[in-house]
Tab-separated table of C-alpha atoms in Angstrom:
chain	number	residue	atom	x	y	z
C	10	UNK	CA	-1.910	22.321	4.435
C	11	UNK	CA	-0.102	25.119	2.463
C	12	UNK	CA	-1.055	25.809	-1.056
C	13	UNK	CA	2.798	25.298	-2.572
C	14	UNK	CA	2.121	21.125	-0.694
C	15	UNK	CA	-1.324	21.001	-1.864
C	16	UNK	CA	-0.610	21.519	-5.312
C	17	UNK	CA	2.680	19.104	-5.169
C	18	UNK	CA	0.014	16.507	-4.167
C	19	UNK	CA	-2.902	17.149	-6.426
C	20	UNK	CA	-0.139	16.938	-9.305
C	21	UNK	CA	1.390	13.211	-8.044
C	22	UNK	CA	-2.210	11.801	-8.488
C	23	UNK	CA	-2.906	10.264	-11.465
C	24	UNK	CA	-5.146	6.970	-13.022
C	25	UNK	CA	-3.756	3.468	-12.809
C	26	UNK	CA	-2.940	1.610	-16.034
C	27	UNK	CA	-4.041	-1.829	-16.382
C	28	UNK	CA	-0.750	-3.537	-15.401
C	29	UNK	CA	-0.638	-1.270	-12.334
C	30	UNK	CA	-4.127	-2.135	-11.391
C	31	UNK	CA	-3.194	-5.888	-11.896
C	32	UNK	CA	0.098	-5.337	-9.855
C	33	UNK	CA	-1.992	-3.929	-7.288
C	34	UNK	CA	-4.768	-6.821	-6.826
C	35	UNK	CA	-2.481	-8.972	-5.136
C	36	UNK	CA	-2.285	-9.480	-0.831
C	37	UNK	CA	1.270	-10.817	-1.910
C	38	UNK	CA	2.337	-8.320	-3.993
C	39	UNK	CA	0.941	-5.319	-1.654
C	40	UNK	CA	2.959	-7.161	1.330
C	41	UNK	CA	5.986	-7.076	-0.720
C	42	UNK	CA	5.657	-3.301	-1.644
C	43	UNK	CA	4.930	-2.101	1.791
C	44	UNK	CA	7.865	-4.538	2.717
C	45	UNK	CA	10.303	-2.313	0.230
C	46	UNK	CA	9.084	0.572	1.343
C	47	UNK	CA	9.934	0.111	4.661
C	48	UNK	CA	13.603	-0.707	3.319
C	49	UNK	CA	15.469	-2.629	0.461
C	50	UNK	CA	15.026	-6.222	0.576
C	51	UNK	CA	16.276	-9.339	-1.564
C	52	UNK	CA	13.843	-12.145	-2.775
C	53	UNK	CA	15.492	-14.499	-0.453
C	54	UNK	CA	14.744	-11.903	2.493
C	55	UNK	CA	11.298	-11.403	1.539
C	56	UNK	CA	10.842	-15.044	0.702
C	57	UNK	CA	11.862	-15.494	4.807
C	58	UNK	CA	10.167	-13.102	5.789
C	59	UNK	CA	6.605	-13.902	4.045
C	60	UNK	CA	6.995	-17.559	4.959
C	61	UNK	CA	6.904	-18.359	1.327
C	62	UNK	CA	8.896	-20.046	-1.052
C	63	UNK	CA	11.142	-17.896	-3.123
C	64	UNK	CA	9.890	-19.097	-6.568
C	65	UNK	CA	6.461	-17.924	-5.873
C	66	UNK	CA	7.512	-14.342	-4.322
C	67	UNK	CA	9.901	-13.518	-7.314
C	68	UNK	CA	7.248	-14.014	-9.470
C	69	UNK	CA	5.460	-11.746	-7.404
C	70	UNK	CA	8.617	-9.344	-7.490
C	71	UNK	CA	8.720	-9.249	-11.257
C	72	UNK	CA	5.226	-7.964	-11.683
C	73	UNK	CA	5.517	-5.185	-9.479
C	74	UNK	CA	9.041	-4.402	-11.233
C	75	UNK	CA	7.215	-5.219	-14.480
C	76	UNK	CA	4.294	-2.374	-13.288
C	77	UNK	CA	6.862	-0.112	-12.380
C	78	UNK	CA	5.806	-0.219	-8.815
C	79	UNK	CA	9.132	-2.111	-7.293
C	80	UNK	CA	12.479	-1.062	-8.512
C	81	UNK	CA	15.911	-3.137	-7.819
C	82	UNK	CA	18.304	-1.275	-5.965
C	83	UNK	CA	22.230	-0.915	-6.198
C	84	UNK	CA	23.174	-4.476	-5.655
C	85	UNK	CA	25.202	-4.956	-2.133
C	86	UNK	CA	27.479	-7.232	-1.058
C	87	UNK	CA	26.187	-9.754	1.631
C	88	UNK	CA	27.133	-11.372	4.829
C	89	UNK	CA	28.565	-14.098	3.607
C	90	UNK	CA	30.357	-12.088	0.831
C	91	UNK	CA	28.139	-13.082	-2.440
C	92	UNK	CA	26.138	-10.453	-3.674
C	93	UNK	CA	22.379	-9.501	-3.306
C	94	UNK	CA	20.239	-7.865	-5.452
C	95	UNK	CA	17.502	-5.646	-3.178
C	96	UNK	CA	14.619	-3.932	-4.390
C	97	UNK	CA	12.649	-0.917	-2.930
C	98	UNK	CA	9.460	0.329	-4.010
C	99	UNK	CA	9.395	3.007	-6.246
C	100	UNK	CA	6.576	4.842	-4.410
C	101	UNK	CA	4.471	5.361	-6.794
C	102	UNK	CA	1.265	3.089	-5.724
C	103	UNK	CA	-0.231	5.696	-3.026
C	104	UNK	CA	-0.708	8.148	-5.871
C	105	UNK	CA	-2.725	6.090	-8.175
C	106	UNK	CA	-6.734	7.484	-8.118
C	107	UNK	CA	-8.601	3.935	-7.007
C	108	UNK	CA	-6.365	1.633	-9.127
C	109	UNK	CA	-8.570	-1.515	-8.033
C	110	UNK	CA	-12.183	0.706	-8.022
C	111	UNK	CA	-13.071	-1.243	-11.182
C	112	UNK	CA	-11.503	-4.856	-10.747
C	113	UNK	CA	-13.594	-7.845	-10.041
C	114	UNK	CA	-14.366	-8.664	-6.143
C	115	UNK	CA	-11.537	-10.935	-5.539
C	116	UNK	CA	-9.355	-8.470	-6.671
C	117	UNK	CA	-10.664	-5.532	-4.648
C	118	UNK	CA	-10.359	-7.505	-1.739
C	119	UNK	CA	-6.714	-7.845	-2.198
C	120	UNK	CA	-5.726	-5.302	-0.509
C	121	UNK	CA	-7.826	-6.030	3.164
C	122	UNK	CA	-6.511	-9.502	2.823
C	123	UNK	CA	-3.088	-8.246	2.978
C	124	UNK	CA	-3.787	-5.900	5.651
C	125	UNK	CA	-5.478	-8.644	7.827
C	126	UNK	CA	-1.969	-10.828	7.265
C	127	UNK	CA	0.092	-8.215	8.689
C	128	UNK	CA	-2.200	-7.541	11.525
C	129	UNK	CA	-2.407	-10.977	12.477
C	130	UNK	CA	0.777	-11.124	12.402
C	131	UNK	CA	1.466	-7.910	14.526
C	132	UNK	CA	-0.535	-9.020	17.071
C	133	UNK	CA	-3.628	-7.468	18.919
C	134	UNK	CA	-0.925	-5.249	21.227
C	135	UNK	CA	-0.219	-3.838	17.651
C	136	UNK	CA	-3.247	-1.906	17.415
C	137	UNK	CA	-2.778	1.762	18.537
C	138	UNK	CA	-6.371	3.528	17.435
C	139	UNK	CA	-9.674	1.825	16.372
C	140	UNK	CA	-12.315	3.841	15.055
C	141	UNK	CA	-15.334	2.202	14.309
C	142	UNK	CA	-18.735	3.658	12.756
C	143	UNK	CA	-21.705	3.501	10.382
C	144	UNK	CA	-23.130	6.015	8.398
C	145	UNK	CA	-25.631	6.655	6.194
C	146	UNK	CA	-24.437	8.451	3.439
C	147	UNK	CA	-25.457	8.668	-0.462
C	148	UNK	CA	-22.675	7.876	-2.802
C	149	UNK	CA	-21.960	11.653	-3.462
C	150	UNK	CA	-21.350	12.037	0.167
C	151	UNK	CA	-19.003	8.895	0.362
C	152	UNK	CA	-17.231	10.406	-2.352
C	153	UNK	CA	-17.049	13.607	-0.266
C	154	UNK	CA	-16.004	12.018	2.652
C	155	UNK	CA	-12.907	9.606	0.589
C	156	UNK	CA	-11.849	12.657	-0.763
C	157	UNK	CA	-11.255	14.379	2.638
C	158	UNK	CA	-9.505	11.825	3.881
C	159	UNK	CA	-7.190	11.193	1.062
C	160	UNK	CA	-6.498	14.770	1.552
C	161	UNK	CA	-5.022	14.645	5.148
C	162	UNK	CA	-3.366	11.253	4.537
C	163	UNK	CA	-1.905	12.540	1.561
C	164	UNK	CA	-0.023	15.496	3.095
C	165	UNK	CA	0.882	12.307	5.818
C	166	UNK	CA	2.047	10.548	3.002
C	167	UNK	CA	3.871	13.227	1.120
C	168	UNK	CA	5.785	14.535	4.333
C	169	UNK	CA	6.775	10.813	5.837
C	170	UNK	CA	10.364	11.102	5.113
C	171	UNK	CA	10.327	13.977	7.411
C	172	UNK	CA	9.269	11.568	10.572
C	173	UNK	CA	11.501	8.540	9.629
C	174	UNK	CA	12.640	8.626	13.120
C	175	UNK	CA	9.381	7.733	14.203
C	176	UNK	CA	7.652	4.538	14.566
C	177	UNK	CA	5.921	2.749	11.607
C	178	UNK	CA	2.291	2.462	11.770
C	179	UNK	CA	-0.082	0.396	8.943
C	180	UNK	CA	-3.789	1.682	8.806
C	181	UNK	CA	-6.334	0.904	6.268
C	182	UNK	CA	-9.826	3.302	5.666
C	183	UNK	CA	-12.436	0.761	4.366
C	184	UNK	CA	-15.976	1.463	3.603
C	185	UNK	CA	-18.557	-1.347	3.145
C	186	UNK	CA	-22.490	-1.829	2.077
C	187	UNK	CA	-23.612	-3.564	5.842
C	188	UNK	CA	-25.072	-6.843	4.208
C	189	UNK	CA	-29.001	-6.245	4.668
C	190	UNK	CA	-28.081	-3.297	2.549
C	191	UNK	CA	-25.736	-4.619	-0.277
């Protein structure tokens, strides 16, 4: 990574606030955002396309517009000739330093709950790479090792717009205690 990217990164990270961190705790909500960031979508399309009723998901919608995390877009006219009003993420929710590192449980496992929706509902064919592992590791070293990941996905992350051509892939780095350990 060049030194001119690297510091454009290490500047877009910063700590969640509280209504972020909220936002974020959500499988609905983080289904919706990665939903708008793949392109602008209306409450009634995301309602379809979650299988849930549209009530629910635009009260979903407003918190992350609320957290500043979704943003409405230009409003379009439709098929049928009525207009929409889209929203997009605002792309602001890869940047935030461990925004659910201090929420309760349930909250922290918001985020692999959402993840295991959209792979289910991918499909096992889905899957491209599996990497699976267990280490021993003290918790400097699993800070180490987070940190050197985040690095190389966030110079993915920062250059995506570049490969919009390409196909869109969903990944998820967890580490757990194993349960004897916990």
């Amino acid at each position: 990574m060049d030194d001119q990217l690297a510091a454009r990164i290490a500047d877009r990270r910063r700590e969640a606030t509280a209504r972020e961190a909220k936002a974020l705790g959500h499988p609905l909500r983080l289904r919706v955002l990665r939903l708008c960031g793949e392109r602008e979508l209306t409450n009634k399309e995301l309602a379809e396309r979650l299988g849930k009723d549209p009530g629910t998901v635009l009260y979903h919608v407003r918190q992350l517009v609320e957290a500043g995390l979704l943003e409405q877009a230009p409003v379009r006219t439709g098929a049928s000739g009525a207009l929409e009003k889209p929203y997009r993420s605002a792309g602001k929710s890869w940047w935030l330093n461990g925004p659910l590192n201090d929420e309760d449980e349930d909250t922290r496992f918001g985020p692999i709950v959402a993840f295991q929706d959209e792979l289910r509902e991918a499909g096992p064919g889905s899957v491209r790479i599996v990497e699976r592992f267990a280490l021993h590791l003290s918790p400097e070293e699993v800070t180490e090792l987070d940190n050197r990941i985040l690095d190389i996905l966030d110079e993915y992350v920062a250059t995506d717009h570049q490969r919009l051509d390409r196909p869109l892939l969903n990944g998820i780095f967890l580490l757990h205690s194993l349960a004897e350990d916990s």
